[in-house]
Coordinates of C-alpha atoms and ligand atoms in Angstrom, one line a residue:
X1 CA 39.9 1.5 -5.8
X2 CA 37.5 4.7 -6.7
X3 CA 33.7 3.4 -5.9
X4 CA 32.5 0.9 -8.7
X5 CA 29.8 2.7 -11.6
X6 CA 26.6 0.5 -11.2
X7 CA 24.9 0.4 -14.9
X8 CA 21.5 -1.0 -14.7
X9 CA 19.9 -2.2 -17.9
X10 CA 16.5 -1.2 -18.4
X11 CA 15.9 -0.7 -22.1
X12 CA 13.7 -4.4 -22.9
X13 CA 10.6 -4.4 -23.9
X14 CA 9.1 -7.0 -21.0
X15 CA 7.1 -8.9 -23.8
X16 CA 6.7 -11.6 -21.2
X17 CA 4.7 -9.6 -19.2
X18 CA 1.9 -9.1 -21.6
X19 CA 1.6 -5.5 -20.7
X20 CA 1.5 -1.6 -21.9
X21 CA 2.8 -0.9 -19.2
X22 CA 6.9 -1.0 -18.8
X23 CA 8.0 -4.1 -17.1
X24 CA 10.5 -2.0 -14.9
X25 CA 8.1 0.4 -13.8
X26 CA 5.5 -2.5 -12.8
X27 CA 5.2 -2.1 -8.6
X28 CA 7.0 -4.3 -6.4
X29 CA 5.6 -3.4 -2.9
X30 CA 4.6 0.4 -4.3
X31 CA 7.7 1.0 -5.7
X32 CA 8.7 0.7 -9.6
X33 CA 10.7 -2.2 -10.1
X34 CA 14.2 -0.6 -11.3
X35 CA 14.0 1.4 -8.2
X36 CA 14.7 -1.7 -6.0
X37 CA 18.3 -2.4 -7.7
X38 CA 19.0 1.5 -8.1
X39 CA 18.2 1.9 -4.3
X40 CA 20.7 -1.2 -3.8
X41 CA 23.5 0.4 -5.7
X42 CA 22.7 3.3 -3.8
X43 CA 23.2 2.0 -0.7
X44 CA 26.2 -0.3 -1.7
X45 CA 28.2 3.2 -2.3
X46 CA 28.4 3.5 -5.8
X47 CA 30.2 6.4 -7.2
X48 CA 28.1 6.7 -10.1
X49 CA 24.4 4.5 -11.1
X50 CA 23.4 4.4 -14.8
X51 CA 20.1 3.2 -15.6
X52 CA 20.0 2.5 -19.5
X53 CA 16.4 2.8 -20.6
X54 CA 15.0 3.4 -24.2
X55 CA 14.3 6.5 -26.2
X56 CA 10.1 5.6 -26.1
X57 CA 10.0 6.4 -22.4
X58 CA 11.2 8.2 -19.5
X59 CA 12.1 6.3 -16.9
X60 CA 13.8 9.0 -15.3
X61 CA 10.9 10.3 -14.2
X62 CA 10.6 7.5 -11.9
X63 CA 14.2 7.6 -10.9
X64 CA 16.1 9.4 -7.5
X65 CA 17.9 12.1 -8.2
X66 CA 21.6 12.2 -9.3
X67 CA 20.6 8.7 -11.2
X68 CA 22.3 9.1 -15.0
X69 CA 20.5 8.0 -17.7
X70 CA 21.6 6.4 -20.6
X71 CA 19.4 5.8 -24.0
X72 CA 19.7 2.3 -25.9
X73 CA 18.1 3.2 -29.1
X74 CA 17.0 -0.3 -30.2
X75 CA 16.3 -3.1 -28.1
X76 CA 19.3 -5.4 -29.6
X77 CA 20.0 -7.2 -26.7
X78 CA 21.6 -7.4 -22.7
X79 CA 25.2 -6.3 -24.3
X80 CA 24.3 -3.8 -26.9
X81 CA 22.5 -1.7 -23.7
X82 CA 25.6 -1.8 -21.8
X83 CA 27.1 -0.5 -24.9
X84 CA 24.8 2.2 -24.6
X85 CA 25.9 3.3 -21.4
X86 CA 29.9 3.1 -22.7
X87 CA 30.3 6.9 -22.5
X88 CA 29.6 6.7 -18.7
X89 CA 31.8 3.9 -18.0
X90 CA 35.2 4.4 -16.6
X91 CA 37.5 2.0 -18.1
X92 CA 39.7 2.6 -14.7
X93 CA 37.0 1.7 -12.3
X94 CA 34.7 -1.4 -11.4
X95 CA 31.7 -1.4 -13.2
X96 CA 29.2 -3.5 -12.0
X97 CA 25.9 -4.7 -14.1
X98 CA 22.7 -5.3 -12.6
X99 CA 20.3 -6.4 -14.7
X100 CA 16.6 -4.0 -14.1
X101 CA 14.4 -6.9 -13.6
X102 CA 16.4 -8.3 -10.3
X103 CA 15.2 -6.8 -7.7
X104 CA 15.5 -8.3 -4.6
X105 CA 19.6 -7.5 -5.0
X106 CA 20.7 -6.3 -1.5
X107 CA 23.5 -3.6 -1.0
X108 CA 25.4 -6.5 0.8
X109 CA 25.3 -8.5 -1.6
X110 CA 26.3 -6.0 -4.5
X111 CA 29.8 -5.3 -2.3
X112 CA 30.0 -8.7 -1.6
X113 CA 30.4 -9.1 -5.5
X114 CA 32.6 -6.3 -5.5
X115 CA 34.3 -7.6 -3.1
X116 CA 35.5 -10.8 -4.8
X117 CA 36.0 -9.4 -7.9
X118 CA 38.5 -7.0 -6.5
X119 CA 40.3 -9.7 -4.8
X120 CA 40.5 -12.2 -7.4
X121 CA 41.7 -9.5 -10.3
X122 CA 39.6 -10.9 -12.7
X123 CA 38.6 -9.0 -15.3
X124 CA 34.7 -10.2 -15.0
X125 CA 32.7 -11.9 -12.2
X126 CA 29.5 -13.2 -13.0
X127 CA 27.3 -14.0 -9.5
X128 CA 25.5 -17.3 -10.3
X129 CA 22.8 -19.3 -8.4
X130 CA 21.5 -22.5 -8.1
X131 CA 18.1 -23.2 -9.3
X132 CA 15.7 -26.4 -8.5
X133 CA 14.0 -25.3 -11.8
X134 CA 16.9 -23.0 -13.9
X135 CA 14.2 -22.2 -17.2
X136 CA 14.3 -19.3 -18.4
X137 CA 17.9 -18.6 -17.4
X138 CA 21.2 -18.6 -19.0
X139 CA 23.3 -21.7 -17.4
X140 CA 26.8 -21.6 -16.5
X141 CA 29.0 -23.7 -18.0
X142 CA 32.5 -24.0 -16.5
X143 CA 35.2 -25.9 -17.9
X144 CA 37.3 -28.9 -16.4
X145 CA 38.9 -26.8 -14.2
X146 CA 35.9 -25.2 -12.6
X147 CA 36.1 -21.8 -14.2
X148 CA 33.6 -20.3 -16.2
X149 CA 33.6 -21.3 -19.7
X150 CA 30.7 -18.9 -21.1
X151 CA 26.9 -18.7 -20.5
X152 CA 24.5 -20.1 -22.4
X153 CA 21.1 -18.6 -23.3
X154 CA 17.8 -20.7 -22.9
X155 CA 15.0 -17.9 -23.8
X156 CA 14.5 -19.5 -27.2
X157 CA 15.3 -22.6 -28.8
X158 CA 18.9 -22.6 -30.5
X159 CA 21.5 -21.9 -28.5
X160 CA 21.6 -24.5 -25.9
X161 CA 22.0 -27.9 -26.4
X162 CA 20.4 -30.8 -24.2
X163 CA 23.6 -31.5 -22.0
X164 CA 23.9 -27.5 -21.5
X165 CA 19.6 -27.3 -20.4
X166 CA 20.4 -30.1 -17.8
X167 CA 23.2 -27.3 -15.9
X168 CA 21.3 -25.8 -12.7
X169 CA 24.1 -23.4 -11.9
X170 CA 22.6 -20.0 -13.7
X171 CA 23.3 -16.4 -14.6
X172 CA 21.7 -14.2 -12.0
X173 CA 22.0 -11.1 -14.2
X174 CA 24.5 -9.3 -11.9
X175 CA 28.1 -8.7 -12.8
X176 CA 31.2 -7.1 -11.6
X177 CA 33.8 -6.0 -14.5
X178 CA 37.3 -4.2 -14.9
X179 CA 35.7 -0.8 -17.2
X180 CA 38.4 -0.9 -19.8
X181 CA 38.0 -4.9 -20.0
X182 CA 34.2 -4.8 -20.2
X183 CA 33.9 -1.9 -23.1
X184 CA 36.8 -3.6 -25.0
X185 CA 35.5 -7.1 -24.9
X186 CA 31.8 -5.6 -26.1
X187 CA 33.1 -3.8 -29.3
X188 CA 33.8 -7.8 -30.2
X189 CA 30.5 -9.1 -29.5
X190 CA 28.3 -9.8 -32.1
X191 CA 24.7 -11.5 -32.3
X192 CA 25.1 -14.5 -34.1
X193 CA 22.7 -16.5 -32.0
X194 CA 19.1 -17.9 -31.7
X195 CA 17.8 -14.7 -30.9
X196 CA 20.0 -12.5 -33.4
X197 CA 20.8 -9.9 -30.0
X198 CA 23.9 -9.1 -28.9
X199 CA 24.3 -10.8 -25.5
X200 CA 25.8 -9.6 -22.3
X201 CA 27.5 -13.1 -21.1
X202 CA 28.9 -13.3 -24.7
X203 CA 31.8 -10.9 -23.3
X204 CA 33.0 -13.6 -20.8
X205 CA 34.4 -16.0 -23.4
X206 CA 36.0 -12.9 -25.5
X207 CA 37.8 -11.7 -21.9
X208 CA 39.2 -15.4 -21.4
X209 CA 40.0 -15.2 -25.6
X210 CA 42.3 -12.4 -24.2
X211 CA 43.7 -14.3 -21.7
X212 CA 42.2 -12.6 -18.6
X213 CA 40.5 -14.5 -15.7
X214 CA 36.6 -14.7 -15.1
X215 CA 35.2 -15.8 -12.3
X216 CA 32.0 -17.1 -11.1
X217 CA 30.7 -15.9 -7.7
X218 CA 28.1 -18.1 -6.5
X219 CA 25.3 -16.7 -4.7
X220 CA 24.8 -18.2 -1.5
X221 CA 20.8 -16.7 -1.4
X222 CA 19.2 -17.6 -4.7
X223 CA 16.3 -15.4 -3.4
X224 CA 18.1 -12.1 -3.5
X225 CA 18.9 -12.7 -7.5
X226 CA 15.2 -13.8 -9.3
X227 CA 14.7 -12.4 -12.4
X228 CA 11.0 -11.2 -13.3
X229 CA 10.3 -11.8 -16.6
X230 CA 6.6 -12.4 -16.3
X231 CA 3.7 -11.9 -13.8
X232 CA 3.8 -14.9 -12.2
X233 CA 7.7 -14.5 -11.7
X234 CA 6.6 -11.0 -10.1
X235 CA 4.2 -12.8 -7.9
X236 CA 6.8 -14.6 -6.6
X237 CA 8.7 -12.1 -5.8
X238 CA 6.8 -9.9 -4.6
X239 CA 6.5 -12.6 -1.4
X240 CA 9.8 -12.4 -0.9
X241 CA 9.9 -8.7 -1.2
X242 CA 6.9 -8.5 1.2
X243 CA 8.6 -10.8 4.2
X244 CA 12.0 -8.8 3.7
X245 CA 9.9 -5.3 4.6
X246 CA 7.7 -7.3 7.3
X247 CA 10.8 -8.7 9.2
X248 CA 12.7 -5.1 8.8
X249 CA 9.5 -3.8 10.8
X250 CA 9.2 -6.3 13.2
X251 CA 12.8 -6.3 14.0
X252 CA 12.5 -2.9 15.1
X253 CA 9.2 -3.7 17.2
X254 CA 6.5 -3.4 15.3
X255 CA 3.8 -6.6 15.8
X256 CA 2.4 -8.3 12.9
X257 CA -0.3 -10.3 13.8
X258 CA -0.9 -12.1 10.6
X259 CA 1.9 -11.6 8.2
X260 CA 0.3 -13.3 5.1
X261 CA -2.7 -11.3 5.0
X262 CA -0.4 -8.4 5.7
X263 CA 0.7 -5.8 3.1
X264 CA 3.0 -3.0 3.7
X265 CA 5.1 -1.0 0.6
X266 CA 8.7 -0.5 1.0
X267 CA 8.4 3.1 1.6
X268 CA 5.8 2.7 4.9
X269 CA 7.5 4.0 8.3
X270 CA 6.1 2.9 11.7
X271 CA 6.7 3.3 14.4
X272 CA 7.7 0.6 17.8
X273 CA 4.7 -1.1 19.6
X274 CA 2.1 -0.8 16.8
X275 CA 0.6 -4.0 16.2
X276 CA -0.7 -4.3 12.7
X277 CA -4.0 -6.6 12.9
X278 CA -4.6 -8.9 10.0
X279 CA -6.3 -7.9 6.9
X280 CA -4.5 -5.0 6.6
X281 CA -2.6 -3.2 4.2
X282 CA -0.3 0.2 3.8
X283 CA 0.3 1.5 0.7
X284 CA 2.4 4.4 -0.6
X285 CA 4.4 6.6 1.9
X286 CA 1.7 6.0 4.9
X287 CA 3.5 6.7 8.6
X288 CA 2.1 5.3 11.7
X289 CA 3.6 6.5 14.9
X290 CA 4.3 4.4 18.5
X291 CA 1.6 1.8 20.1
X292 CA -1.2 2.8 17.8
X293 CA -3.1 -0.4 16.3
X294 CA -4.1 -0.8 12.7
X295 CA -6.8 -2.8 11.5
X296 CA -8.0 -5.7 11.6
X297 CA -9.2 -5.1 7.8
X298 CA -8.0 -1.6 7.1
X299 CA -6.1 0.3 4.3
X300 CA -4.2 2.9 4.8
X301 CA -2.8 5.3 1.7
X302 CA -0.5 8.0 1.8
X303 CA -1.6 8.1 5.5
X304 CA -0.3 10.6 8.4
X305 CA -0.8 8.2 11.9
X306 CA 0.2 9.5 15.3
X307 CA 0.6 7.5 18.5
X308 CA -1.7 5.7 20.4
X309 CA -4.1 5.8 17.4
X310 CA -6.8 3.0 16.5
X311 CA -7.8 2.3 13.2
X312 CA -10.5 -0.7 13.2
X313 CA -11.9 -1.7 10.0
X314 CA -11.4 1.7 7.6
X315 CA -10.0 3.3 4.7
X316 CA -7.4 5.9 5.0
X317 CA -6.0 8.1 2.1
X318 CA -3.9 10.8 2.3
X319 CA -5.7 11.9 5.4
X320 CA -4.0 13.1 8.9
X321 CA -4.5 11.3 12.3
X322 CA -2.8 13.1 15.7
X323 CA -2.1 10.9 18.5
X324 CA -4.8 9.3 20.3
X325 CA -7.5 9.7 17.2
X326 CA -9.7 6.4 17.1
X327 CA -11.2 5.2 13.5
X328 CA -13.8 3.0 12.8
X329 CA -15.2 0.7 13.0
X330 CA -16.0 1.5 9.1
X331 CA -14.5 5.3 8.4
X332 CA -13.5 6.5 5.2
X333 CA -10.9 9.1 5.5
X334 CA -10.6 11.0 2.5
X335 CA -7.6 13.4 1.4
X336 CA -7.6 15.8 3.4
X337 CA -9.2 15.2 6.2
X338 CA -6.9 16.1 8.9
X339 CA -8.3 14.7 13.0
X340 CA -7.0 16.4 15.8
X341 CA -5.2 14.7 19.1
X342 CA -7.5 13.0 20.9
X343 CA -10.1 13.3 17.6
X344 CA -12.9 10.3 16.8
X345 CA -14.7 9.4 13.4
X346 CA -16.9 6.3 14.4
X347 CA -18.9 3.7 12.5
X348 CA -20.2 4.8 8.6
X349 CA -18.5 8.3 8.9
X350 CA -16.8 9.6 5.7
X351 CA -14.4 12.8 6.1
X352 CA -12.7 14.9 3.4
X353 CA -11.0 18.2 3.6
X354 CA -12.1 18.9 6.8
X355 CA -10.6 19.8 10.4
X356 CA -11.4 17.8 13.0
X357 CA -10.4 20.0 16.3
X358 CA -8.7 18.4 19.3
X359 CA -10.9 15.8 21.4
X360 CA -13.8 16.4 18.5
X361 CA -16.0 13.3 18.0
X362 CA -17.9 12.6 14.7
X363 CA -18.8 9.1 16.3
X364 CA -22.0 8.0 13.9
X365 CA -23.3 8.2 10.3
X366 CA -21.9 11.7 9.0
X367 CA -20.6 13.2 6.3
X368 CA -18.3 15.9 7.1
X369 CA -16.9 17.3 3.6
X370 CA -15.1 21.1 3.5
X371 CA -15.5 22.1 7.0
X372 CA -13.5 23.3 10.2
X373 CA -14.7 21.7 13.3
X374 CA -13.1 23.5 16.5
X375 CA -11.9 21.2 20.0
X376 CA -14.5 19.3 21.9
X377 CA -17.2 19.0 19.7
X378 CA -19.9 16.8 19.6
X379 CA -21.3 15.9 16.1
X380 CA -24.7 14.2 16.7
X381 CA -25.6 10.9 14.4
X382 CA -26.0 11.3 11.0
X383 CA -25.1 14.9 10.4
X384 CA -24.2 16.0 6.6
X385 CA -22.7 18.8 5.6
X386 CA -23.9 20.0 2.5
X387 CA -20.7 21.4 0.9
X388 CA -21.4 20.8 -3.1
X389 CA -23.8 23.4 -4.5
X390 CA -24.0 21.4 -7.6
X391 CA -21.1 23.7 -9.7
X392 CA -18.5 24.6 -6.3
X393 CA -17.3 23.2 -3.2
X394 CA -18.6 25.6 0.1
X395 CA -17.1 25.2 3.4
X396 CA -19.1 24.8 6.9
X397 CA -17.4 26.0 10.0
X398 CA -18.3 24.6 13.6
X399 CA -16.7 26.1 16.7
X400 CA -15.3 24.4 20.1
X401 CA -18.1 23.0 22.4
X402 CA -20.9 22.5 19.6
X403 CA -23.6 20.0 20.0
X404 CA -25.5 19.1 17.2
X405 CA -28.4 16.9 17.4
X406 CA -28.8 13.6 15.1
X407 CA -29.7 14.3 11.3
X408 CA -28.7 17.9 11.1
X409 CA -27.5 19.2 8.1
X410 CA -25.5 21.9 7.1
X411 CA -25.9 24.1 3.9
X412 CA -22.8 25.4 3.2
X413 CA -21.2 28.1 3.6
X414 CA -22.7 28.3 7.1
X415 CA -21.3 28.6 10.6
X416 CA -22.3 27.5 13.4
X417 CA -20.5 29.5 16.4
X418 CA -18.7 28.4 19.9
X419 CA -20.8 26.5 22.6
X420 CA -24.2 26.6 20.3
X421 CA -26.1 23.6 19.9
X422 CA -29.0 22.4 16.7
X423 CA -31.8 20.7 17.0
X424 CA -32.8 17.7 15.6
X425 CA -33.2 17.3 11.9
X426 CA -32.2 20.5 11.6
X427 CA -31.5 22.2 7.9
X428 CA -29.2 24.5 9.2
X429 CA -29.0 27.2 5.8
X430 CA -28.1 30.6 8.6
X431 CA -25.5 31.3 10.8
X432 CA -26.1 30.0 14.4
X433 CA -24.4 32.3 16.7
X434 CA -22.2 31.0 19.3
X435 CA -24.0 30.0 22.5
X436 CA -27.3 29.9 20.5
X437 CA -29.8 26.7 19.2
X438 CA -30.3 26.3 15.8
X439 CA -33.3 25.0 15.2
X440 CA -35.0 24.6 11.6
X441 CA -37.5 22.2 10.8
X442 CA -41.2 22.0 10.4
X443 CA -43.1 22.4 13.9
X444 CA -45.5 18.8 15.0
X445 CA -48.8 18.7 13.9
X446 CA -50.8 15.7 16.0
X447 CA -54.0 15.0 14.0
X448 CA -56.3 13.3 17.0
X449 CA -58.7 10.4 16.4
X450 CA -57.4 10.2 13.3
X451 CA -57.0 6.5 13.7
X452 CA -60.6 6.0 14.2
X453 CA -61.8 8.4 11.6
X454 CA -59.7 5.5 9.3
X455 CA -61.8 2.6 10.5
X456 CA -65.1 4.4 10.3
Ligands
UD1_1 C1 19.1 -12.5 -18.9 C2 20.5 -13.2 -19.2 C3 20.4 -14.6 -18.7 C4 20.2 -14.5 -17.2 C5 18.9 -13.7 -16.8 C6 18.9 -13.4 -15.3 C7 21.2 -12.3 -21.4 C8 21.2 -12.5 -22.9 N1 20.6 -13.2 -20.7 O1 18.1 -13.2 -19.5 O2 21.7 -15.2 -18.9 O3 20.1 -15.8 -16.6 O4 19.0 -12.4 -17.5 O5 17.7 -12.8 -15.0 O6 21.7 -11.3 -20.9 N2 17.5 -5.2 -21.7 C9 17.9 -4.1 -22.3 N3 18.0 -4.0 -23.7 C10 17.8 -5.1 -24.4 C11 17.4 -6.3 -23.8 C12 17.3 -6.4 -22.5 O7 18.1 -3.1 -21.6 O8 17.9 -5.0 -25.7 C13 17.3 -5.3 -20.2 C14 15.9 -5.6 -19.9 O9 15.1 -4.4 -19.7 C15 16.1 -6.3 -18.5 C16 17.5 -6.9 -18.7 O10 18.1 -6.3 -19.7 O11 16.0 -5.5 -17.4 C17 17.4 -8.4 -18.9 O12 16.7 -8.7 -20.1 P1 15.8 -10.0 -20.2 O13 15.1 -10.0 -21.6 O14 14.8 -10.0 -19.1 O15 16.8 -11.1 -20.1 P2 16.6 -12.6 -19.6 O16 15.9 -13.4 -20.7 O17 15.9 -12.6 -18.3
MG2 MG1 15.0 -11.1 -17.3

């Protein structure tokens, strides 16, 4: 058998979600919602994905590469958009059906599908589930025998009666079909139903009409085939989502200390013996090396971490720590900011676009914006650089073995050369050259008696 064509149907409007943005580019975990079934299919070994969206957007924007993409021009239902896809089906292959708002739909469970379709012959499997509370789904009904009659739709009113609301076996929206089967059965589909669409499930009873089999594969994980049709349906699966990732990590030896006020997107890499403090969350495509610690209460975003880094109580965005940096408690690293090995930003410290050289400390109340600090450097308590001359950025560079004093700043562009030192509350507008003190403020002036010549 060549590899199965996966066609994922994207091309509904979401109404449930009450949104303007597109349900199946909502995040789940930081990652567009039709990318979780697409990175399934991917992973199951299909030989071709399909994502069918509609002509008022581009979801392949959003999509890997080598994803095809197939336009539905009108929303008129599940079938009509597998329709839409028809000139990308193989009638000789497996086509399987996912539709865009399941997500949590593992590879294994996709070939598992496969599987027993392949095995059975049928000419359609639909994966089911068993639901506590089935609304919203279509329900299964099988006939006497056990096999799968049809599937009947319960979004609106109309097409299902009492008896058939009472079923708790459902339609998970995932399907596995012989290609010629499927496009034949759908060119006899029509929409004469509540909803006046042309539904997907509708082609089950027309494959038995024609005297081939269809099976129902039941699901074994009813968590792995949710549909999210509104926000609160996202919510819920987004929990699910968010232990999946967590386990995957901690399998491989990373230690969450509180996984429920944890948050970590799909696409975050860390590395064995960090041990993620509570409060914390890691967004985007953040990497965190070996046996650093994160948090407790930090964000990380787009984040570079080495090993043996601490992070205690900061924000991180796109912003580089080497290996042994420590953060916090209460940085804010900005994009750019990029810390040496061995590197410190301490408490109330904000960094952007700057180098901080190796073994550099910035440990207090500074703002280091646009400027290239060399190795073993010593910032002194609330230093500023002052990089913004009101219409462009300027940079300020500091060389290896500076000491500046507390509440120095730095008019930019300056430079302050190797081994020199400033003086305190210092505004530092000239070169200091290296091995020199900088020193610019206004001298003391001691006024004497001047408390007595108050009272007289
Ligand atoms: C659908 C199934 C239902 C099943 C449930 C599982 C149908 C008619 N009903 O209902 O039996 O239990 O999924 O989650 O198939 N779409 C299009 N074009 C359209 C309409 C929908 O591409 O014209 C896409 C949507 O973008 C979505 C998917 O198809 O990704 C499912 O549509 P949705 O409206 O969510 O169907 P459900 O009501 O959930
Ligand atoms: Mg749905």
């Amino acid at each position: 058998m060549p590899a199965p064509t996966v066609v994922i149907i994207a091309a509904g409007e979401g109404t449930r979600m009450r949104s303007s943005l597109p349900k199946v580019l909502h995040p789940l975990c930081g990652r567009p919602l039709i990318n979780w079934p697409v990175t399934a299919a991917l992973e199951a070994g299909a030989g071709k994905v399909v994502v069918v969206d509609n002509p008022r957007r581009r979801l392949e924007d959003h999509l890997p590469d080598g994803v095809e993409v197939a336009v539905q021009q009108h929303p008129n239902g599940t079938g009509d958009a597998v329709a839409a896809a028809g000139s990308h089906i193989d009638s000789t292959s497996t086509v399987v059906v996912i539709n865009g708002d399941v997500p949590l739909i593992t590879a294994e469970a996709l070939q598992g599908l496969v599987q027993a379709h392949e095995d059975s012959g049928a000419a359609g499997t639909v994966a089911t589930m068993e639901l506590d509370d089935p609304s919203g789904y279509g329900r299964v009904v099988r006939d006497r025998e056990g096999n799968v009659e049809r599937i009947v739709e319960t979004k609106v009113e109309g097409d299902a009666s009492e008896a058939e609301l009472s079923i708790r076996e459902v339609n998970t929206g995932v399907y596995a079909f012989d290609g010629g089967s499927l496009l034949a059965a759908l060119a006899d589909v029509d929409a004469a139903n509540a909803q006046g669409e042309v539904y997907l499930p509708d082609v089950l009873p027309k494959l038995r009409e024609q005297g081939k089999v269809v099976h129902g594969h039941p699901v074994t994980d009813p968590t792995l085939t949710l549909g999210v049709n509104d926000r609160v349906e996202l919510a819920r699966v987004q929990s699910l989502a968010q232990t999946r990732i967590q386990q995957a990590h901690q399998r491989n030896g990373v230690t969450i200390v509180s996984p429920a006020t944890t948050t970590i997107d799909a696409a975050v890499k860390i590395g064995r013996d960090t041990v993620i403090e509570p409060g914390t969350t890691l967004k985007g495509a953040t990497e965190i090396g070996a046996e650093s610690v994160i948090g407790p209460h930090s964000t990380l975003v787009d984040a570079t971490i080495g090993d043996g880094v601490s992070v205690v109580h900061s924000y991180v965005v796109q912003a580089t720590v080497e290996d042994h940096g420590t953060i916090g408690p209460f940085s804010y690293l900005r994009p750019d900011a990029h810390l040496h090995p061995g590197a410190k930003a301490g408490a109330f410290v904000e960094i952007k676009n700057s180098t901080i050289g190796r073994g550099t400390k910035v440990p207090h109340l500074s703002y280091i914006g646009d400027a290239d600090i060399g190795e073993n450097t010593n910032i002194g308590a609330s230093n500023i650089t002052a990089n913004y001359d009101g219409v462009r950025k300027h940079r300020t560079k500091i060389g290896a073995n500076v000491r500046t004093s507390v509440d120095t700043a730095f008019v930019a562009p300056v430079e302050v050369g190797d081994g020199a030192y400033t003086g305190a509350g210092s505004v530092i507008t000239e070169d200091v050259p290296p091995g020199a003190l900088g020193i610019a403020r206004a001298r003391q002036r001691n006024v004497e008696g001047y408390a007595d010549r108050r009272k007289g």
